[in-house]
Amino acid sequence: MTTEISSDSVEKIGQQLLDTTKPLNDRFRALFTLRNLGGEMAIDFISRCFTDPSALLKHELAYCLGQMQDVYAIPTLKKVLQDESQEAMVRHEAGEALGAIGSPESLEILKQYSNDSVKEVAETCQLAVNRINWLLNDGKNQVLNNRVYLSVDPAPPDNEVNVDVMRNTLLNENLSLFERYRAMFSLRNTGGKDAVLALAEGLKCSSALFRHEVAYVLGQMQHDACVQQLAVSLKDKSENPMVRHECAEALGSIATKECTDILQKYLTDEERVVRESCVVALDISEHEKSEHFQYADTLSKLTDKKQVNADELP
């Protein structure tokens, strides 16, 4: 982002992120504001928050650092990936973020944790290694041209256009996760009800990491054809919390009244990450239904507050 902003403003936004007395949805908005602003000061504030008790927030910190694609964040992400006291979903996201940044210097640690005892962490690191190797083999120009959803994805879409062929690849558990992820993102980019329904079938696949990514992609697409499938996975108490959390956030992005009603039911769920995801999802849903363009609005709120204060001066 090229907008010039004072270090004082970044400081205030960063302090909102770090303030554990603030509602989680406000801290999320501060986090995404810092992500959009970028720069070392923003990364430093995000990095300081990995001691927070909320696994959901820490997972989102790592995600944002990856999306920023700044090598300055690599040491923090390596540290989080190595920290076995961190929750699996946080370590997984740190590995994915290293892959998103795409620096060859991360290959060594990613290969090391490709055999991690936590399956979701191991699979994530394998995908990240594949992504970086793909980038090194002249994939960078292609990935820049395929950012339809303005996100840095853990695998590039392939060149297939037939939904049935992509669906078959997506659901074929004999293929590598990297190949199946490529089909996943191709289906997302193709769009439409048939692609959404094909993706929703992936919520029944064996890998929790894969199921969580399917839910994430369905949230990006914001198509209501998959509401019931997402609701079934969210309801399933035996499902991996990482998957349930992503289903909740996807429902928040789709933002129909049905989605809101479903999310309300899980605000008191026994899994903290699910409860918190529903809080954030309902906040996202309110944003989607509002006339406000920007979800990451902490900077504009600070600016508006300054304007109000100035107007009150005699």
GROMACS .gro file of C-alpha atoms in nm:
model
  314
    1MET     CA    1   0.000   0.000   0.000
    2THR     CA    2   0.140   0.334  -0.100
    3THR     CA    3  -0.061   0.557   0.135
    4GLU     CA    4   0.168   0.764   0.355
    5ILE     CA    5   0.081   0.741   0.722
    6SER     CA    6   0.250   0.875   1.031
    7SER     CA    7   0.428   0.644   1.273
    8ASP     CA    8   0.199   0.788   1.541
    9SER     CA    9  -0.106   0.650   1.361
   10VAL     CA   10   0.056   0.309   1.317
   11GLU     CA   11   0.138   0.315   1.688
   12LYS     CA   12  -0.225   0.381   1.782
   13ILE     CA   13  -0.353   0.107   1.553
   14GLY     CA   14  -0.089  -0.132   1.684
   15GLN     CA   15  -0.188  -0.059   2.041
   16GLN     CA   16  -0.549  -0.141   1.957
   17LEU     CA   17  -0.435  -0.477   1.825
   18LEU     CA   18  -0.238  -0.547   2.143
   19ASP     CA   19  -0.514  -0.430   2.381
   20THR     CA   20  -0.669  -0.747   2.526
   21THR     CA   21  -0.949  -0.546   2.685
   22LYS     CA   22  -1.090  -0.456   2.343
   23PRO     CA   23  -1.349  -0.675   2.168
   24LEU     CA   24  -1.193  -0.933   1.937
   25ASN     CA   25  -1.366  -0.796   1.629
   26ASP     CA   26  -1.210  -0.451   1.692
   27ARG     CA   27  -0.867  -0.611   1.722
   28PHE     CA   28  -0.925  -0.800   1.398
   29ARG     CA   29  -1.006  -0.475   1.220
   30ALA     CA   30  -0.686  -0.322   1.361
   31LEU     CA   31  -0.488  -0.623   1.242
   32PHE     CA   32  -0.620  -0.600   0.888
   33THR     CA   33  -0.557  -0.227   0.886
   34LEU     CA   34  -0.193  -0.294   0.975
   35ARG     CA   35  -0.176  -0.559   0.704
   36ASN     CA   36  -0.301  -0.311   0.446
   37LEU     CA   37  -0.061  -0.040   0.561
   38GLY     CA   38   0.243  -0.267   0.557
   39GLY     CA   39   0.597  -0.176   0.658
   40GLU     CA   40   0.832  -0.288   0.933
   41MET     CA   41   0.654  -0.101   1.212
   42ALA     CA   42   0.324  -0.272   1.130
   43ILE     CA   43   0.499  -0.611   1.115
   44ASP     CA   44   0.661  -0.546   1.452
   45PHE     CA   45   0.324  -0.481   1.616
   46ILE     CA   46   0.173  -0.793   1.460
   47SER     CA   47   0.474  -0.997   1.572
   48ARG     CA   48   0.438  -0.879   1.932
   49CYS     CA   49   0.090  -1.030   1.952
   50PHE     CA   50   0.189  -1.398   1.925
   51THR     CA   51   0.176  -1.428   2.305
   52ASP     CA   52  -0.200  -1.367   2.298
   53PRO     CA   53  -0.419  -1.642   2.449
   54SER     CA   54  -0.646  -1.649   2.142
   55ALA     CA   55  -0.537  -1.914   1.891
   56LEU     CA   56  -0.780  -1.761   1.640
   57LEU     CA   57  -0.613  -1.422   1.660
   58LYS     CA   58  -0.261  -1.567   1.644
   59HIS     CA   59  -0.357  -1.774   1.341
   60GLU     CA   60  -0.484  -1.458   1.174
   61LEU     CA   61  -0.161  -1.273   1.266
   62ALA     CA   62   0.041  -1.534   1.077
   63TYR     CA   63  -0.201  -1.521   0.784
   64CYS     CA   64  -0.164  -1.144   0.756
   65LEU     CA   65   0.215  -1.161   0.773
   66GLY     CA   66   0.209  -1.403   0.482
   67GLN     CA   67  -0.027  -1.187   0.278
   68MET     CA   68   0.202  -0.887   0.330
   69GLN     CA   69   0.480  -1.080   0.151
   70ASP     CA   70   0.756  -0.892   0.329
   71VAL     CA   71   1.075  -1.089   0.405
   72TYR     CA   72   1.109  -0.882   0.722
   73ALA     CA   73   0.842  -1.111   0.875
   74ILE     CA   74   1.033  -1.434   0.806
   75PRO     CA   75   1.222  -1.455   1.140
   76THR     CA   76   0.897  -1.416   1.336
   77LEU     CA   77   0.720  -1.679   1.128
   78LYS     CA   78   1.007  -1.925   1.161
   79LYS     CA   79   0.999  -1.881   1.537
   80VAL     CA   80   0.625  -1.948   1.550
   81LEU     CA   81   0.655  -2.256   1.328
   82GLN     CA   82   0.928  -2.395   1.555
   83ASP     CA   83   0.736  -2.326   1.876
   84GLU     CA   84   0.562  -2.651   1.963
   85SER     CA   85   0.378  -2.482   2.249
   86GLN     CA   86   0.179  -2.287   1.990
   87GLU     CA   87  -0.151  -2.435   1.875
   88ALA     CA   88  -0.143  -2.647   1.558
   89MET     CA   89  -0.355  -2.400   1.363
   90VAL     CA   90  -0.111  -2.121   1.449
   91ARG     CA   91   0.198  -2.319   1.350
   92HIS     CA   92   0.024  -2.431   1.031
   93GLU     CA   93  -0.054  -2.073   0.939
   94ALA     CA   94   0.307  -1.969   1.003
   95GLY     CA   95   0.424  -2.239   0.761
   96GLU     CA   96   0.169  -2.129   0.502
   97ALA     CA   97   0.277  -1.767   0.547
   98LEU     CA   98   0.640  -1.858   0.477
   99GLY     CA   99   0.520  -2.021   0.156
  100ALA     CA  100   0.318  -1.711   0.069
  101ILE     CA  101   0.622  -1.487   0.109
  102GLY     CA  102   0.797  -1.730  -0.122
  103SER     CA  103   1.159  -1.672  -0.026
  104PRO     CA  104   1.407  -1.954  -0.099
  105GLU     CA  105   1.563  -1.886   0.242
  106SER     CA  106   1.257  -2.050   0.400
  107LEU     CA  107   1.301  -2.380   0.216
  108GLU     CA  108   1.531  -2.535   0.474
  109ILE     CA  109   1.300  -2.490   0.771
  110LEU     CA  110   0.992  -2.582   0.568
  111LYS     CA  111   1.154  -2.906   0.457
  112GLN     CA  112   1.250  -2.976   0.818
  113TYR     CA  113   0.889  -2.940   0.936
  114SER     CA  114   0.743  -3.129   0.640
  115ASN     CA  115   0.775  -3.432   0.868
  116ASP     CA  116   0.629  -3.266   1.177
  117SER     CA  117   0.436  -3.490   1.415
  118VAL     CA  118   0.131  -3.263   1.372
  119LYS     CA  119  -0.020  -3.370   1.040
  120GLU     CA  120  -0.168  -3.028   0.956
  121VAL     CA  121   0.170  -2.862   1.010
  122ALA     CA  122   0.353  -3.124   0.804
  123GLU     CA  123   0.109  -3.100   0.513
  124THR     CA  124   0.123  -2.721   0.519
  125CYS     CA  125   0.501  -2.719   0.502
  126GLN     CA  126   0.497  -2.968   0.214
  127LEU     CA  127   0.262  -2.737   0.025
  128ALA     CA  128   0.481  -2.435   0.103
  129VAL     CA  129   0.790  -2.613  -0.029
  130ASN     CA  130   0.601  -2.697  -0.348
  131ARG     CA  131   0.485  -2.337  -0.388
  132ILE     CA  132   0.833  -2.191  -0.347
  133ASN     CA  133   0.982  -2.445  -0.587
  134TRP     CA  134   0.706  -2.360  -0.835
  135LEU     CA  135   0.792  -1.992  -0.802
  136LEU     CA  136   1.160  -2.066  -0.858
  137ASN     CA  137   1.069  -2.251  -1.177
  138ASP     CA  138   0.934  -1.941  -1.350
  139GLY     CA  139   0.594  -1.942  -1.182
  140LYS     CA  140   0.612  -1.589  -1.040
  141ASN     CA  141   0.472  -1.415  -1.349
  142GLN     CA  142   0.183  -1.660  -1.363
  143VAL     CA  143   0.092  -1.623  -0.996
  144LEU     CA  144   0.080  -1.244  -1.028
  145ASN     CA  145  -0.166  -1.278  -1.315
  146ASN     CA  146  -0.394  -1.517  -1.126
  147ARG     CA  147  -0.470  -1.318  -0.812
  148VAL     CA  148  -0.840  -1.294  -0.894
  149TYR     CA  149  -0.934  -1.271  -0.529
  150LEU     CA  150  -0.642  -1.047  -0.431
  151SER     CA  151  -0.508  -1.316  -0.199
  152VAL     CA  152  -0.175  -1.497  -0.196
  153ASP     CA  153  -0.277  -1.860  -0.226
  154PRO     CA  154  -0.086  -2.168  -0.101
  155ALA     CA  155  -0.092  -2.312  -0.454
  156PRO     CA  156  -0.144  -2.161  -0.799
  157PRO     CA  157  -0.454  -2.250  -1.001
  158ASP     CA  158  -0.397  -2.491  -1.288
  159ASN     CA  159  -0.505  -2.430  -1.646
  160GLU     CA  160  -0.809  -2.658  -1.644
  161VAL     CA  161  -1.148  -2.504  -1.725
  162ASN     CA  162  -1.381  -2.804  -1.714
  163VAL     CA  163  -1.561  -2.819  -1.378
  164ASP     CA  164  -1.602  -3.196  -1.384
  165VAL     CA  165  -1.233  -3.250  -1.451
  166MET     CA  166  -1.137  -3.008  -1.175
  167ARG     CA  167  -1.382  -3.175  -0.936
  168ASN     CA  168  -1.231  -3.515  -1.005
  169THR     CA  169  -0.881  -3.382  -0.936
  170LEU     CA  170  -1.000  -3.205  -0.620
  171LEU     CA  171  -1.151  -3.521  -0.474
  172ASN     CA  172  -0.881  -3.767  -0.585
  173GLU     CA  173  -0.696  -3.849  -0.264
  174ASN     CA  174  -0.435  -4.046  -0.454
  175LEU     CA  175  -0.298  -3.722  -0.597
  176SER     CA  176  -0.067  -3.485  -0.410
  177LEU     CA  177  -0.221  -3.208  -0.201
  178PHE     CA  178  -0.046  -2.954  -0.425
  179GLU     CA  179  -0.223  -3.087  -0.737
  180ARG     CA  180  -0.557  -3.093  -0.556
  181TYR     CA  181  -0.506  -2.741  -0.420
  182ARG     CA  182  -0.439  -2.621  -0.775
  183ALA     CA  183  -0.773  -2.767  -0.882
  184MET     CA  184  -0.936  -2.604  -0.577
  185PHE     CA  185  -0.820  -2.257  -0.672
  186SER     CA  186  -0.910  -2.315  -1.037
  187LEU     CA  187  -1.265  -2.401  -0.930
  188ARG     CA  188  -1.275  -2.087  -0.717
  189ASN     CA  189  -1.157  -1.870  -1.006
  190THR     CA  190  -1.404  -2.035  -1.246
  191GLY     CA  191  -1.691  -1.952  -1.010
  192GLY     CA  192  -2.060  -2.032  -1.042
  193LYS     CA  193  -2.291  -2.272  -0.862
  194ASP     CA  194  -2.147  -2.589  -1.017
  195ALA     CA  195  -1.795  -2.496  -0.904
  196VAL     CA  196  -1.922  -2.413  -0.554
  197LEU     CA  197  -2.102  -2.746  -0.522
  198ALA     CA  198  -1.794  -2.932  -0.645
  199LEU     CA  199  -1.581  -2.757  -0.385
  200ALA     CA  200  -1.833  -2.827  -0.110
  201GLU     CA  201  -1.783  -3.198  -0.170
  202GLY     CA  202  -1.426  -3.144  -0.051
  203LEU     CA  203  -1.559  -3.083   0.300
  204LYS     CA  204  -1.586  -3.462   0.328
  205CYS     CA  205  -1.225  -3.541   0.230
  206SER     CA  206  -0.988  -3.706   0.478
  207SER     CA  207  -0.736  -3.424   0.536
  208ALA     CA  208  -0.842  -3.163   0.794
  209LEU     CA  209  -0.602  -2.916   0.634
  210PHE     CA  210  -0.770  -2.972   0.298
  211ARG     CA  211  -1.120  -2.937   0.443
  212HIS     CA  212  -1.025  -2.612   0.615
  213GLU     CA  213  -0.891  -2.469   0.288
  214VAL     CA  214  -1.208  -2.569   0.105
  215ALA     CA  215  -1.413  -2.378   0.364
  216TYR     CA  216  -1.184  -2.076   0.328
  217VAL     CA  217  -1.228  -2.077  -0.051
  218LEU     CA  218  -1.606  -2.109  -0.020
  219GLY     CA  219  -1.600  -1.802   0.202
  220GLN     CA  220  -1.406  -1.612  -0.062
  221MET     CA  221  -1.665  -1.704  -0.326
  222GLN     CA  222  -1.956  -1.580  -0.109
  223HIS     CA  223  -2.210  -1.804  -0.288
  224ASP     CA  224  -2.506  -1.927  -0.088
  225ALA     CA  225  -2.523  -2.266  -0.264
  226CYS     CA  226  -2.289  -2.410   0.002
  227VAL     CA  227  -2.452  -2.276   0.319
  228GLN     CA  228  -2.595  -2.610   0.427
  229GLN     CA  229  -2.269  -2.797   0.370
  230LEU     CA  230  -2.078  -2.539   0.575
  231ALA     CA  231  -2.343  -2.554   0.848
  232VAL     CA  232  -2.313  -2.933   0.871
  233SER     CA  233  -1.937  -2.910   0.923
  234LEU     CA  234  -1.972  -2.629   1.176
  235LYS     CA  235  -2.229  -2.832   1.371
  236ASP     CA  236  -2.011  -3.145   1.382
  237LYS     CA  237  -1.844  -3.148   1.726
  238SER     CA  238  -1.612  -3.429   1.609
  239GLU     CA  239  -1.476  -3.211   1.328
  240ASN     CA  240  -1.134  -3.052   1.366
  241PRO     CA  241  -1.181  -2.706   1.530
  242MET     CA  242  -0.963  -2.556   1.256
  243VAL     CA  243  -1.221  -2.668   1.000
  244ARG     CA  244  -1.520  -2.557   1.208
  245HIS     CA  245  -1.364  -2.215   1.256
  246GLU     CA  246  -1.315  -2.170   0.883
  247CYS     CA  247  -1.672  -2.279   0.814
  248ALA     CA  248  -1.796  -2.016   1.057
  249GLU     CA  249  -1.597  -1.741   0.891
  250ALA     CA  250  -1.714  -1.856   0.547
  251LEU     CA  251  -2.075  -1.827   0.662
  252GLY     CA  252  -1.998  -1.477   0.786
  253SER     CA  253  -1.867  -1.381   0.444
  254ILE     CA  254  -2.171  -1.523   0.263
  255ALA     CA  255  -2.376  -1.309   0.503
  256THR     CA  256  -2.733  -1.420   0.436
  257LYS     CA  257  -2.993  -1.414   0.714
  258GLU     CA  258  -2.970  -1.794   0.725
  259CYS     CA  259  -2.596  -1.767   0.782
  260THR     CA  260  -2.646  -1.518   1.064
  261ASP     CA  261  -2.900  -1.744   1.232
  262ILE     CA  262  -2.662  -2.040   1.210
  263LEU     CA  263  -2.370  -1.844   1.355
  264GLN     CA  264  -2.578  -1.718   1.647
  265LYS     CA  265  -2.620  -2.079   1.763
  266TYR     CA  266  -2.247  -2.130   1.815
  267LEU     CA  267  -2.156  -1.815   2.008
  268THR     CA  268  -2.139  -2.030   2.321
  269ASP     CA  269  -1.971  -2.334   2.163
  270GLU     CA  270  -1.738  -2.529   2.393
  271GLU     CA  271  -1.446  -2.472   2.152
  272ARG     CA  272  -1.299  -2.127   2.207
  273VAL     CA  273  -1.177  -2.094   1.849
  274VAL     CA  274  -1.528  -2.170   1.723
  275ARG     CA  275  -1.693  -1.921   1.962
  276GLU     CA  276  -1.449  -1.649   1.864
  277SER     CA  277  -1.482  -1.729   1.494
  278CYS     CA  278  -1.857  -1.679   1.520
  279VAL     CA  279  -1.805  -1.339   1.685
  280VAL     CA  280  -1.571  -1.232   1.406
  281ALA     CA  281  -1.794  -1.389   1.139
  282LEU     CA  282  -2.099  -1.196   1.260
  283ASP     CA  283  -1.893  -0.876   1.250
  284ILE     CA  284  -1.786  -0.957   0.893
  285SER     CA  285  -2.149  -1.033   0.807
  286GLU     CA  286  -2.263  -0.697   0.939
  287HIS     CA  287  -1.993  -0.531   0.730
  288GLU     CA  288  -2.098  -0.722   0.416
  289LYS     CA  289  -2.458  -0.604   0.463
  290SER     CA  290  -2.355  -0.243   0.533
  291GLU     CA  291  -2.270   0.034   0.291
  292HIS     CA  292  -1.914   0.058   0.421
  293PHE     CA  293  -1.651  -0.037   0.166
  294GLN     CA  294  -1.359  -0.102   0.400
  295TYR     CA  295  -1.359  -0.378   0.665
  296ALA     CA  296  -1.008  -0.283   0.786
  297ASP     CA  297  -1.132   0.057   0.899
  298THR     CA  298  -0.929   0.134   1.212
  299LEU     CA  299  -0.730   0.408   1.037
  300SER     CA  300  -1.042   0.580   0.905
  301LYS     CA  301  -1.200   0.564   1.251
  302LEU     CA  302  -0.893   0.729   1.400
  303THR     CA  303  -0.910   0.996   1.130
  304ASP     CA  304  -1.281   1.052   1.189
  305LYS     CA  305  -1.219   1.081   1.564
  306LYS     CA  306  -0.951   1.343   1.505
  307GLN     CA  307  -1.191   1.534   1.279
  308VAL     CA  308  -1.466   1.524   1.543
  309ASN     CA  309  -1.226   1.649   1.808
  310ALA     CA  310  -1.110   1.930   1.581
  311ASP     CA  311  -1.469   2.031   1.511
  312GLU     CA  312  -1.534   2.058   1.883
  313LEU     CA  313  -1.256   2.311   1.931
  314PRO     CA  314  -1.375   2.670   1.997
   0.00000   0.00000   0.00000
